[in-house]
Amino acid sequence: MKKLINAVDDVVKEQLEGMEMAHGDMLAVNYEPFFVYRKDAPVSGKVAVISGGGSGHEPMHGGFVGMGMLDAACPGAVFTSPTPDQMYEAAKKVNSGAGVLNLVKNYTGDVLNFETAAELAHGDGIPVQNILIDDDASVKDSLYTAGRRGVGTTVIAEKIVGGAAEDGYDLDKLADLARKVNMYGRSMGIALSGASVPGADKPLFELSDEEFEFGIGIHGEPGRVRQAMKSADEITEMMVAAILDDEAYTRTVREWDREKGEWEEKELTDEPFASGQDVILFVNSMGGTPVSELYAVYRKAAMILKDRGFNVVRNLVGPYITSLEMQGASITIVRADEEILKYWDAPVKTPGLRWGG
Amino acid sequence: MKKLINAVDDVVKEQLEGMEMAHGDMLAVNYEPFFVYRKDAPVSGKVAVISGGGSGHEPMHGGFVGMGMLDAACPGAVFTSPTPDQMYEAAKKVNSGAGVLNLVKNYTGDVLNFETAAELAHGDGIPVQNILIDDDASVKDSLYTAGRRGVGTTVIAEKIVGGAAEDGYDLDKLADLARKVNMYGRSMGIALSGASVPGADKPLFELSDEEFEFGIGIHGEPGRVRQAMKSADEITEMMVAAILDDEAYTRTVREWDREKGEWEEKELTDEPFASGQDVILFVNSMGGTPVSELYAVYRKAAMILKDRGFNVVRNLVGPYITSLEMQGASITIVRADEEILKYWDAPVKTPGLRWGG
């Protein structure tokens, strides 16, 4: 499959070099091991926020490094978890002494490696916590995941948690906020085409000209169902209904007990959406779907939300958590309260998301 | 071809409705005829900046309406020029009394219709001027154009002219700046795939898995040559060389003589690039190419510019002037001086480009 790349083995390195050359005012890159970090890190007194995951979802995560969002991002190979040494070295680089919050999308490799990195950081005396993002309403258990996948709410969480970190939240308070944003968010994605990883001679999956896949993941993981292609309105109705009608979900997470120096298992149960709530509506391109089509999806989603008694108080429309050149879209809805809106609105200055800064 | 759309005839209207619902804090939409306008227009004492063109290039132009950039944008049907009544009604809506500057990409329909609209506005006593953008170094004369096509420099011009308008430039001074930015800018684009207009059963052109097209337009117009697929570095070298080695170009433009009330033909000759200059480097996705690949292109382009003695002082990387879901990229290089940088850096708050606001 044709791509604007050089040698397959250099894809991640050269993208990082390009990012550093383009955005050297906001971020820098460590090459051995790979991580992107905020230019002015560590920021005195501030809890550092780190995320990471496979490459191929840009601008997430590296494009969200900068003032008001992430302190560091750890890119793995394309669609492959980063390694614990990336996360651990990033933590040491950006920790100001106030500690590190890792925002971890729920993929088995990411979760395990961020846990190892947290243990290493703890061993060095760095206060650390890992918060799981598992917002995909599509499926429970998938190709790379036990439990629900982490998708669009990650972007929203990185913005809000980043804003609160900038405002002086301590590590525990920040972890509470991150957990809340995750529990308040749900996503649903669809694909019209599959993505091809660099060097592959065919896409991860193929769809005919007459079908789409409902409930797709961001690494070509299967969704709920393949169906005959429908209109934007019909597909949007399916996505929004899947989110709003989703029932309470209980997951078991492992969070770090800093006093005991061990992982504590917790059961967390969220609440379904309820009419009358304020929400942030995020309509995302999987990469190959142009923004013009996203507005058709946004239009219908906003109409449905209004009809069902929700208030869309903020929004985001564009390619923010992608799957290479895959054609498709996802919808993320996050319940909003005063704290969430305050930090959504706070200034941010990153390559991928920027306002007020 | 699969798209997230409803009825083909409603594509533009529904995108505009979605934009208005998502970005009602920045812009509003007039539906009969279609134009997007700045929410707070007319802005007292400010020259209004208007652009427009066929839909399918989003975020250009509607996504650039807002503080510090465009006062209005007139979207035609997909890949089709807007009509004079759209431009004329937009001019009346956003004119504060200080007049209207139309930034016109060089496609025959756009040029003729913006001329008619300017004459109508002049008839109403609105001071008006049209400035041509014709920066595509690829070909002279093309499918929809006499002379060079207007492409990536349009985005740069809209930002800089918008910033200067905000700062109080009068119409003549603003026209001088717009003309300068166009004369300072050149672009070159390539495609890996063709785009399909809504309702079409096949792309405007097709490329095999082994070839790319060099010098492509944004409406599927042919480029200079089709070649065997190459690496990102090789393709970037070809694009940058085509821009930097381009010779002086002379075009005949028609600008409005407000005293005589008639069009005045002028010959304008620009200068080739010269080592030592400061430049803005803009690496653009045609829509279907993910931002991750753009950074590989940016990396090589910045290296070549440095080797050849240029200073890349600002940049833009992303999908800003697209061709629906076409896979491909373009490079735009604009010579920068103090005036240009001042207004590049000025605050902007639009759906598609935002900083400091």
Short mmCIF file of N, CA and C in Angstrom, two decimals, chain A residues 98-173:
data_model
loop_
_atom_site.label_atom_id
_atom_site.label_comp_id
_atom_site.label_asym_id
_atom_site.label_seq_id
_atom_site.Cartn_x
_atom_site.Cartn_y
_atom_site.Cartn_z
N ALA A 98 6.56 16.58 41.89
CA ALA A 98 5.13 16.50 42.25
C ALA A 98 4.50 15.21 41.77
N GLY A 99 5.26 14.41 41.01
CA GLY A 99 4.75 13.12 40.60
C GLY A 99 4.26 13.06 39.17
N VAL A 100 3.84 11.85 38.81
CA VAL A 100 3.48 11.55 37.43
C VAL A 100 2.14 10.83 37.39
N LEU A 101 1.24 11.32 36.56
CA LEU A 101 0.00 10.60 36.30
C LEU A 101 0.07 10.00 34.90
N ASN A 102 -0.06 8.68 34.82
CA ASN A 102 -0.10 8.00 33.52
C ASN A 102 -1.54 7.76 33.11
N LEU A 103 -1.89 8.27 31.94
CA LEU A 103 -3.22 8.00 31.36
C LEU A 103 -3.05 6.84 30.39
N VAL A 104 -3.67 5.72 30.70
CA VAL A 104 -3.39 4.47 30.01
C VAL A 104 -4.62 3.96 29.29
N LYS A 105 -4.55 3.89 27.98
CA LYS A 105 -5.66 3.30 27.22
C LYS A 105 -5.70 1.79 27.49
N ASN A 106 -6.89 1.25 27.58
CA ASN A 106 -7.02 -0.16 27.95
C ASN A 106 -6.73 -1.12 26.79
N TYR A 107 -5.44 -1.35 26.57
CA TYR A 107 -4.96 -2.43 25.72
C TYR A 107 -3.97 -3.19 26.58
N THR A 108 -4.00 -4.48 26.50
CA THR A 108 -3.26 -5.29 27.46
C THR A 108 -1.78 -4.91 27.55
N GLY A 109 -1.15 -4.72 26.39
CA GLY A 109 0.27 -4.36 26.39
C GLY A 109 0.52 -3.01 27.04
N ASP A 110 -0.30 -2.04 26.72
CA ASP A 110 -0.14 -0.70 27.31
C ASP A 110 -0.29 -0.78 28.83
N VAL A 111 -1.29 -1.51 29.28
CA VAL A 111 -1.59 -1.58 30.71
C VAL A 111 -0.41 -2.23 31.46
N LEU A 112 0.04 -3.36 30.96
CA LEU A 112 1.14 -4.08 31.63
C LEU A 112 2.41 -3.24 31.64
N ASN A 113 2.72 -2.62 30.50
CA ASN A 113 3.98 -1.88 30.42
C ASN A 113 3.94 -0.60 31.26
N PHE A 114 2.80 0.07 31.29
CA PHE A 114 2.68 1.24 32.16
C PHE A 114 2.75 0.82 33.64
N GLU A 115 2.29 -0.38 33.95
CA GLU A 115 2.41 -0.85 35.34
C GLU A 115 3.88 -1.09 35.71
N THR A 116 4.59 -1.73 34.83
CA THR A 116 6.03 -1.93 35.08
C THR A 116 6.74 -0.59 35.24
N ALA A 117 6.41 0.35 34.36
CA ALA A 117 7.05 1.67 34.42
C ALA A 117 6.72 2.38 35.72
N ALA A 118 5.47 2.23 36.18
CA ALA A 118 5.07 2.87 37.43
C ALA A 118 5.84 2.27 38.61
N GLU A 119 6.03 0.97 38.57
CA GLU A 119 6.80 0.33 39.65
C GLU A 119 8.25 0.83 39.66
N LEU A 120 8.83 0.95 38.49
CA LEU A 120 10.21 1.45 38.39
C LEU A 120 10.29 2.89 38.90
N ALA A 121 9.32 3.71 38.51
CA ALA A 121 9.32 5.11 38.94
C ALA A 121 9.17 5.18 40.46
N HIS A 122 8.25 4.38 40.99
CA HIS A 122 8.05 4.32 42.44
C HIS A 122 9.35 3.94 43.14
N GLY A 123 10.07 3.01 42.55
CA GLY A 123 11.36 2.59 43.11
C GLY A 123 12.36 3.73 43.19
N ASP A 124 12.22 4.68 42.31
CA ASP A 124 13.08 5.87 42.32
C ASP A 124 12.53 6.98 43.19
N GLY A 125 11.42 6.72 43.86
CA GLY A 125 10.84 7.75 44.72
C GLY A 125 9.94 8.74 44.00
N ILE A 126 9.57 8.42 42.78
CA ILE A 126 8.67 9.31 42.04
C ILE A 126 7.22 8.93 42.39
N PRO A 127 6.43 9.87 42.94
CA PRO A 127 5.02 9.58 43.18
C PRO A 127 4.32 9.33 41.84
N VAL A 128 3.56 8.26 41.76
CA VAL A 128 3.02 7.88 40.46
C VAL A 128 1.62 7.29 40.61
N GLN A 129 0.80 7.46 39.58
CA GLN A 129 -0.50 6.80 39.54
C GLN A 129 -0.86 6.52 38.09
N ASN A 130 -1.54 5.41 37.88
CA ASN A 130 -2.02 5.04 36.54
C ASN A 130 -3.54 5.07 36.53
N ILE A 131 -4.11 5.76 35.57
CA ILE A 131 -5.56 5.77 35.43
C ILE A 131 -5.92 5.22 34.05
N LEU A 132 -6.86 4.29 34.07
CA LEU A 132 -7.25 3.57 32.85
C LEU A 132 -8.32 4.35 32.08
N ILE A 133 -8.18 4.37 30.76
CA ILE A 133 -9.24 4.88 29.89
C ILE A 133 -9.82 3.68 29.15
N ASP A 134 -11.10 3.43 29.37
CA ASP A 134 -11.76 2.26 28.73
C ASP A 134 -13.20 2.64 28.40
N ASP A 135 -13.33 3.46 27.38
CA ASP A 135 -14.59 4.15 27.10
C ASP A 135 -15.35 3.60 25.90
N ASP A 136 -14.81 2.59 25.22
CA ASP A 136 -15.43 2.15 23.97
C ASP A 136 -16.66 1.29 24.25
N ALA A 137 -17.82 1.84 23.95
CA ALA A 137 -19.07 1.14 24.25
C ALA A 137 -19.31 -0.05 23.33
N SER A 138 -18.45 -0.21 22.31
CA SER A 138 -18.72 -1.21 21.29
C SER A 138 -18.71 -2.64 21.82
N VAL A 139 -17.60 -3.03 22.38
CA VAL A 139 -17.45 -4.45 22.75
C VAL A 139 -16.74 -4.58 24.08
N LYS A 140 -17.04 -5.63 24.78
CA LYS A 140 -16.31 -6.00 25.99
C LYS A 140 -15.39 -7.13 25.55
N ASP A 141 -14.12 -6.94 25.75
CA ASP A 141 -13.07 -7.86 25.30
C ASP A 141 -12.93 -7.78 23.78
N SER A 142 -11.70 -7.67 23.35
CA SER A 142 -11.44 -7.50 21.92
C SER A 142 -10.09 -8.09 21.60
N LEU A 143 -9.61 -7.81 20.40
CA LEU A 143 -8.39 -8.43 19.91
C LEU A 143 -7.19 -8.18 20.83
N TYR A 144 -7.06 -6.95 21.34
CA TYR A 144 -5.88 -6.61 22.15
C TYR A 144 -6.26 -6.21 23.57
N THR A 145 -7.47 -6.55 23.99
CA THR A 145 -7.99 -5.98 25.22
C THR A 145 -8.81 -6.96 26.02
N ALA A 146 -8.62 -6.95 27.33
CA ALA A 146 -9.61 -7.53 28.22
C ALA A 146 -10.41 -6.35 28.75
N GLY A 147 -11.72 -6.39 28.60
CA GLY A 147 -12.54 -5.24 28.96
C GLY A 147 -12.68 -4.32 27.76
N ARG A 148 -13.15 -3.13 28.02
CA ARG A 148 -13.42 -2.19 26.93
C ARG A 148 -12.16 -1.46 26.49
N ARG A 149 -12.11 -1.17 25.22
CA ARG A 149 -10.95 -0.46 24.65
C ARG A 149 -10.96 1.02 25.06
N GLY A 150 -9.79 1.60 25.08
CA GLY A 150 -9.68 3.03 25.32
C GLY A 150 -9.60 3.76 24.00
N VAL A 151 -10.53 4.68 23.77
CA VAL A 151 -10.54 5.40 22.49
C VAL A 151 -10.74 6.91 22.73
N GLY A 152 -11.78 7.50 22.15
CA GLY A 152 -11.88 8.96 22.07
C GLY A 152 -11.84 9.73 23.38
N THR A 153 -12.32 9.14 24.45
CA THR A 153 -12.31 9.87 25.73
C THR A 153 -10.87 10.18 26.16
N THR A 154 -9.91 9.43 25.62
CA THR A 154 -8.51 9.70 25.93
C THR A 154 -8.14 11.15 25.59
N VAL A 155 -8.57 11.60 24.42
CA VAL A 155 -8.24 12.97 23.99
C VAL A 155 -8.85 13.99 24.96
N ILE A 156 -10.10 13.75 25.31
CA ILE A 156 -10.81 14.66 26.21
C ILE A 156 -10.14 14.64 27.59
N ALA A 157 -9.79 13.45 28.05
CA ALA A 157 -9.15 13.32 29.37
C ALA A 157 -7.78 14.00 29.38
N GLU A 158 -7.02 13.84 28.30
CA GLU A 158 -5.70 14.48 28.27
C GLU A 158 -5.82 16.00 28.36
N LYS A 159 -6.83 16.54 27.68
CA LYS A 159 -7.02 18.00 27.72
C LYS A 159 -7.43 18.46 29.13
N ILE A 160 -8.40 17.79 29.71
CA ILE A 160 -8.95 18.24 31.00
C ILE A 160 -7.96 18.01 32.12
N VAL A 161 -7.35 16.85 32.15
CA VAL A 161 -6.38 16.54 33.19
C VAL A 161 -5.15 17.45 33.02
N GLY A 162 -4.76 17.69 31.78
CA GLY A 162 -3.63 18.59 31.52
C GLY A 162 -3.90 20.00 32.03
N GLY A 163 -5.13 20.46 31.83
CA GLY A 163 -5.49 21.79 32.32
C GLY A 163 -5.48 21.87 33.83
N ALA A 164 -5.97 20.82 34.48
CA ALA A 164 -6.01 20.81 35.95
C ALA A 164 -4.60 20.69 36.54
N ALA A 165 -3.74 19.92 35.88
CA ALA A 165 -2.35 19.81 36.33
C ALA A 165 -1.68 21.18 36.28
N GLU A 166 -1.96 21.90 35.21
CA GLU A 166 -1.41 23.26 35.05
C GLU A 166 -1.89 24.17 36.17
N ASP A 167 -3.10 23.91 36.66
CA ASP A 167 -3.72 24.74 37.69
C ASP A 167 -3.31 24.31 39.10
N GLY A 168 -2.45 23.31 39.21
CA GLY A 168 -1.90 22.99 40.52
C GLY A 168 -2.51 21.81 41.25
N TYR A 169 -3.36 21.04 40.60
CA TYR A 169 -3.90 19.83 41.24
C TYR A 169 -2.76 18.93 41.70
N ASP A 170 -2.92 18.33 42.89
CA ASP A 170 -1.92 17.34 43.30
C ASP A 170 -2.26 15.98 42.67
N LEU A 171 -1.37 15.03 42.86
CA LEU A 171 -1.49 13.76 42.13
C LEU A 171 -2.81 13.03 42.42
N ASP A 172 -3.22 13.01 43.69
CA ASP A 172 -4.45 12.28 44.02
C ASP A 172 -5.69 12.97 43.45
N LYS A 173 -5.68 14.28 43.53
CA LYS A 173 -6.83 15.03 43.01
C LYS A 173 -6.91 14.89 41.48
#
